[in-house]
Short mmCIF file of C-alpha atoms in Angstrom, two decimals:
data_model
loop_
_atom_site.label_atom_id
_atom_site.label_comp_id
_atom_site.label_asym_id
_atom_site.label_seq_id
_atom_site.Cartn_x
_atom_site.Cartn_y
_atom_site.Cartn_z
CA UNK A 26 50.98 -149.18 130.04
CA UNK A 27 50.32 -152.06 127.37
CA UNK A 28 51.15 -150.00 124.88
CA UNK A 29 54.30 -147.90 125.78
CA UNK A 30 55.70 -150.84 126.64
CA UNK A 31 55.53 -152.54 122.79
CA UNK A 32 56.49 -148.64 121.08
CA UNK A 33 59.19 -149.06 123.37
CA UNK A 34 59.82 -152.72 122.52
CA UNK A 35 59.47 -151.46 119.05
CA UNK A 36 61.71 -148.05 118.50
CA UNK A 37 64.64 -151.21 119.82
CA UNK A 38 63.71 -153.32 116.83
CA UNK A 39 63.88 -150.56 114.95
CA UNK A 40 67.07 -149.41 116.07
CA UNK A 41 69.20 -152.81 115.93
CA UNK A 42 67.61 -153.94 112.36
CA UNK A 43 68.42 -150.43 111.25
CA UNK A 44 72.14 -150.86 112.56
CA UNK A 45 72.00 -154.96 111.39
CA UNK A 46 70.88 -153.23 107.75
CA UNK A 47 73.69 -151.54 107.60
CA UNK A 48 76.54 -153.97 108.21
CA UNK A 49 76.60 -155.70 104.61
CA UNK A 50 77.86 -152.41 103.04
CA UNK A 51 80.49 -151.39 105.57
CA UNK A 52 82.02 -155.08 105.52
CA UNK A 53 81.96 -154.62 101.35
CA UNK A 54 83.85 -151.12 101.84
CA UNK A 55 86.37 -152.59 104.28
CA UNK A 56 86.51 -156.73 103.26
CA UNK A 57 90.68 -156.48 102.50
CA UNK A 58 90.53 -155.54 106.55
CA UNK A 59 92.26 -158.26 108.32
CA UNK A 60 90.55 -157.86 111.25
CA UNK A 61 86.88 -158.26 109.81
CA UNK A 62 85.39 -160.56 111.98
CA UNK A 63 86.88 -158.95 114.96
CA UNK A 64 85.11 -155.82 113.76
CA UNK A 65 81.81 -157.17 112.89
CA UNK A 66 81.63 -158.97 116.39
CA UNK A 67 81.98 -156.13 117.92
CA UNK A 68 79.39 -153.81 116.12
CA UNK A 69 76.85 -156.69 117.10
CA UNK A 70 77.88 -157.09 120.42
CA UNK A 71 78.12 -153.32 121.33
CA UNK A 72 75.12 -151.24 123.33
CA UNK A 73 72.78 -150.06 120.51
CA UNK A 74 72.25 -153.92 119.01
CA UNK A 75 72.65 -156.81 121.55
CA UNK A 76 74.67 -155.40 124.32
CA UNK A 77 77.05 -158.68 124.95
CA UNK A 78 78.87 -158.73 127.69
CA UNK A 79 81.13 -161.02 125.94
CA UNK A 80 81.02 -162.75 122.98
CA UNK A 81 82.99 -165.29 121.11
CA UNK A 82 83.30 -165.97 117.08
CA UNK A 83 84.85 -170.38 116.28
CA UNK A 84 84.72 -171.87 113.37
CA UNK A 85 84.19 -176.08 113.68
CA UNK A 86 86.16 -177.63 110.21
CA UNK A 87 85.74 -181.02 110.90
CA UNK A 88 87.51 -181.71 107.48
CA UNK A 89 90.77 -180.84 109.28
CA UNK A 90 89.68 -181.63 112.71
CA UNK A 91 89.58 -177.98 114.37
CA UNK A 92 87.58 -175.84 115.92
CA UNK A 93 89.70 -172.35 116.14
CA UNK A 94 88.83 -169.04 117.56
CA UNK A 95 88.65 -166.53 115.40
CA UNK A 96 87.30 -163.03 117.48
CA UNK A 97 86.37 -162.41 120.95
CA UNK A 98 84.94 -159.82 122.50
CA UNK A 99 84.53 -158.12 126.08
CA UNK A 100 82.79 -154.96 126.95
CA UNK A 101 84.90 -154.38 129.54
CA UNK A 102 87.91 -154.03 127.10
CA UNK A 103 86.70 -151.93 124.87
CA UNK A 104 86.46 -148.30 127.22
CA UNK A 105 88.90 -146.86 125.26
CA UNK A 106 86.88 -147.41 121.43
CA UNK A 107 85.46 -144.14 121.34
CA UNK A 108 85.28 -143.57 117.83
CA UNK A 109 83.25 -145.23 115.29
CA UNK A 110 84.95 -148.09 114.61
CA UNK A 111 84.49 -148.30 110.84
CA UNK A 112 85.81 -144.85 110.34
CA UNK A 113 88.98 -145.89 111.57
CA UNK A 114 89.48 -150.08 110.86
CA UNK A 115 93.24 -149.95 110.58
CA UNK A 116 93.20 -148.25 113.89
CA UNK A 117 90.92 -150.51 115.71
CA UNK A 118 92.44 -153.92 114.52
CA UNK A 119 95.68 -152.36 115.99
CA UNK A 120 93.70 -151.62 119.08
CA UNK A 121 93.00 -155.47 119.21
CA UNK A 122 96.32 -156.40 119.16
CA UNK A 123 96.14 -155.24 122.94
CA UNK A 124 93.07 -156.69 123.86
CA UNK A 125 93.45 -159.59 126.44
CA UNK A 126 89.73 -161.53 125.82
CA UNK A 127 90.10 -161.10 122.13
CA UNK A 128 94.05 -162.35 121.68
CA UNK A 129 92.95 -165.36 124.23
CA UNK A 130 90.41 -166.62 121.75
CA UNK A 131 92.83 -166.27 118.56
CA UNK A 132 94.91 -168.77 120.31
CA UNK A 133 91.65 -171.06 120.95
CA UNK A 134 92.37 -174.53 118.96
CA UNK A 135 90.98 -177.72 119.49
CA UNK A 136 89.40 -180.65 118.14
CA UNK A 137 86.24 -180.32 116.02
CA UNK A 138 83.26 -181.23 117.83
CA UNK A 139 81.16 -181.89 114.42
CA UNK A 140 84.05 -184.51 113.87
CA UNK A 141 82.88 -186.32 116.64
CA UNK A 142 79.26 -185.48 115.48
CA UNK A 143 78.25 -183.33 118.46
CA UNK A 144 75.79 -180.92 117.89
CA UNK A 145 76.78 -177.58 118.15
CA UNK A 146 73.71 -176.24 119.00
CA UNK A 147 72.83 -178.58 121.77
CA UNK A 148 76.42 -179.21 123.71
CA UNK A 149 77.47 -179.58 127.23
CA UNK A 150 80.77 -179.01 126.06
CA UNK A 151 80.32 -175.42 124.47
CA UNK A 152 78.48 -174.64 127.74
CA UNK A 153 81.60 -176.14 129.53
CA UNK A 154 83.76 -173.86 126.96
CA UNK A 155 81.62 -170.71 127.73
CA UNK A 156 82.47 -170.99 131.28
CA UNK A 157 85.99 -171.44 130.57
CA UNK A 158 85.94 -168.33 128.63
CA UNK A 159 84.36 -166.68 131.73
CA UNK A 160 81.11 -166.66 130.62
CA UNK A 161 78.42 -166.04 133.28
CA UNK A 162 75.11 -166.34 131.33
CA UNK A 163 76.53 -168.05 127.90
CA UNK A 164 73.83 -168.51 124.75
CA UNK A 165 74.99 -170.60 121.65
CA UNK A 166 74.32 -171.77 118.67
CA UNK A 167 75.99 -172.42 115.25
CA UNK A 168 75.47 -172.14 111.63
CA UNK A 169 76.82 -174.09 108.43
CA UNK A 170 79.07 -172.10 106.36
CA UNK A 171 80.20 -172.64 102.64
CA UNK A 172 83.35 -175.65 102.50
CA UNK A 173 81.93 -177.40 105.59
CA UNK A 174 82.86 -175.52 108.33
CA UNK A 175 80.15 -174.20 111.02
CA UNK A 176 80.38 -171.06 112.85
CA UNK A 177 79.98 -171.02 116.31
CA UNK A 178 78.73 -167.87 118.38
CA UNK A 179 79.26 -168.22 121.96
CA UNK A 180 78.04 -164.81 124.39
CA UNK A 181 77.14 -163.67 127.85
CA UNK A 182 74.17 -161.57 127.56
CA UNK A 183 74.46 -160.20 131.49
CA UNK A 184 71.57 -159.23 133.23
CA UNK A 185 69.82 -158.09 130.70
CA UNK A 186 66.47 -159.99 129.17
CA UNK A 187 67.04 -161.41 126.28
CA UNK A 188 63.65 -162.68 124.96
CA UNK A 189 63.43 -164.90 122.03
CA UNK A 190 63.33 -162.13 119.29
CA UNK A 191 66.41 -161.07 120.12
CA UNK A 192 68.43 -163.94 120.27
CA UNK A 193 66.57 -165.54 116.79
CA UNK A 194 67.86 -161.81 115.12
CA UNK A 195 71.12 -162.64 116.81
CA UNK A 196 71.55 -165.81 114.93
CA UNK A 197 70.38 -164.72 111.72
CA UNK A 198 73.06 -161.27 112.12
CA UNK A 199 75.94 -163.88 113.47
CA UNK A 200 75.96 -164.95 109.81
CA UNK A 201 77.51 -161.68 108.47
CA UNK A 202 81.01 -163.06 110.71
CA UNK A 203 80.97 -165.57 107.70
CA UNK A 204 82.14 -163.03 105.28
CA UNK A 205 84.96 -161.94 107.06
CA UNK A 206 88.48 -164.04 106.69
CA UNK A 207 88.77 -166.64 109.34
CA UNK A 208 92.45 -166.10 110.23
#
């Protein structure tokens, strides 16, 4: 039982690093998208990688005191994404204009929180902003990015389990939303 258990544990590595791999050259094909970020969030939040149920995308620049919202995602808004998404970007973004969850947090500004040296990846108040956002069972953490600024991922994994493998793979993929614009 040992063992199906790990090839099963196993073929979903495989499957999400394969998926992961694959990101760098579709955001090189499509980085004059506006809607980049919006688009990587939601390849990494979707089914076949971490299965979010929602997930969240800031950027802290305590330089000019903000922390902004740049994508948001909810699985319950996206029923009607049928197609691949990078076959059809233009499409999608426009499919985002009408997304509530994702237009909420693109109007997400506040103070930084690394202004007021808070660390992002230990902080009652993104918990307290996880709920706000509806957030059930929120994870966190943040990253530095180039001219000071620090992503933030915020997400609800569900029910699911989410061991430690997953959510270290999930911190080290979060960095591809880096490469896309931040408004």
């Amino acid at each position: 039982m040992d063992e199906k258990l790990n090839e099963d544990l196993f073929v979903r590595q495989e499957g999400i690093v394969h998926r992961v791999a694959k990101l760098p050259h579709k955001i090189l094909q499509f980085h004059d998208v506006d809607g980049l970020a919006q688009m990587i969030l939601h390849e990494l939040s979707h089914k076949p990688i971490f299965n979010l149920k929602k997930a969240t995308y800031l950027v802290d620049n305590p330089d000019f005191d903000h922390l902004i919202g740049v994508a948001g995602f909810c699985c319950a808004e996206c029923h009607h994404h049928k197609e691949d998404l990078w076959q059809t970007p233009h499409s999608f973004v426009t499919d985002m204009e009408n997304a509530t969850f994702h237009n909420d947090v693109k109007k997400f500004l506040k103070n930084s929180l690394r202004r007021k040296d808070i660390n992002l990846n230990d902080s009652e108040d993104i918990i307290g902003l996880a709920h706000f956002l509806g957030m059930q069972q929120p994870g966190y953490f943040s990253w530095n990015m180039k001219h000071g600024n620090h992503g933030v991922l915020i997400f609800d994994k569900g029910e699911q389990e989410f061991p430690d493998w997953k959510k270290q793979f999930l911190m080290n993929a979060a960095a591809l939303l880096s490469f896309g614009p931040i408004f």
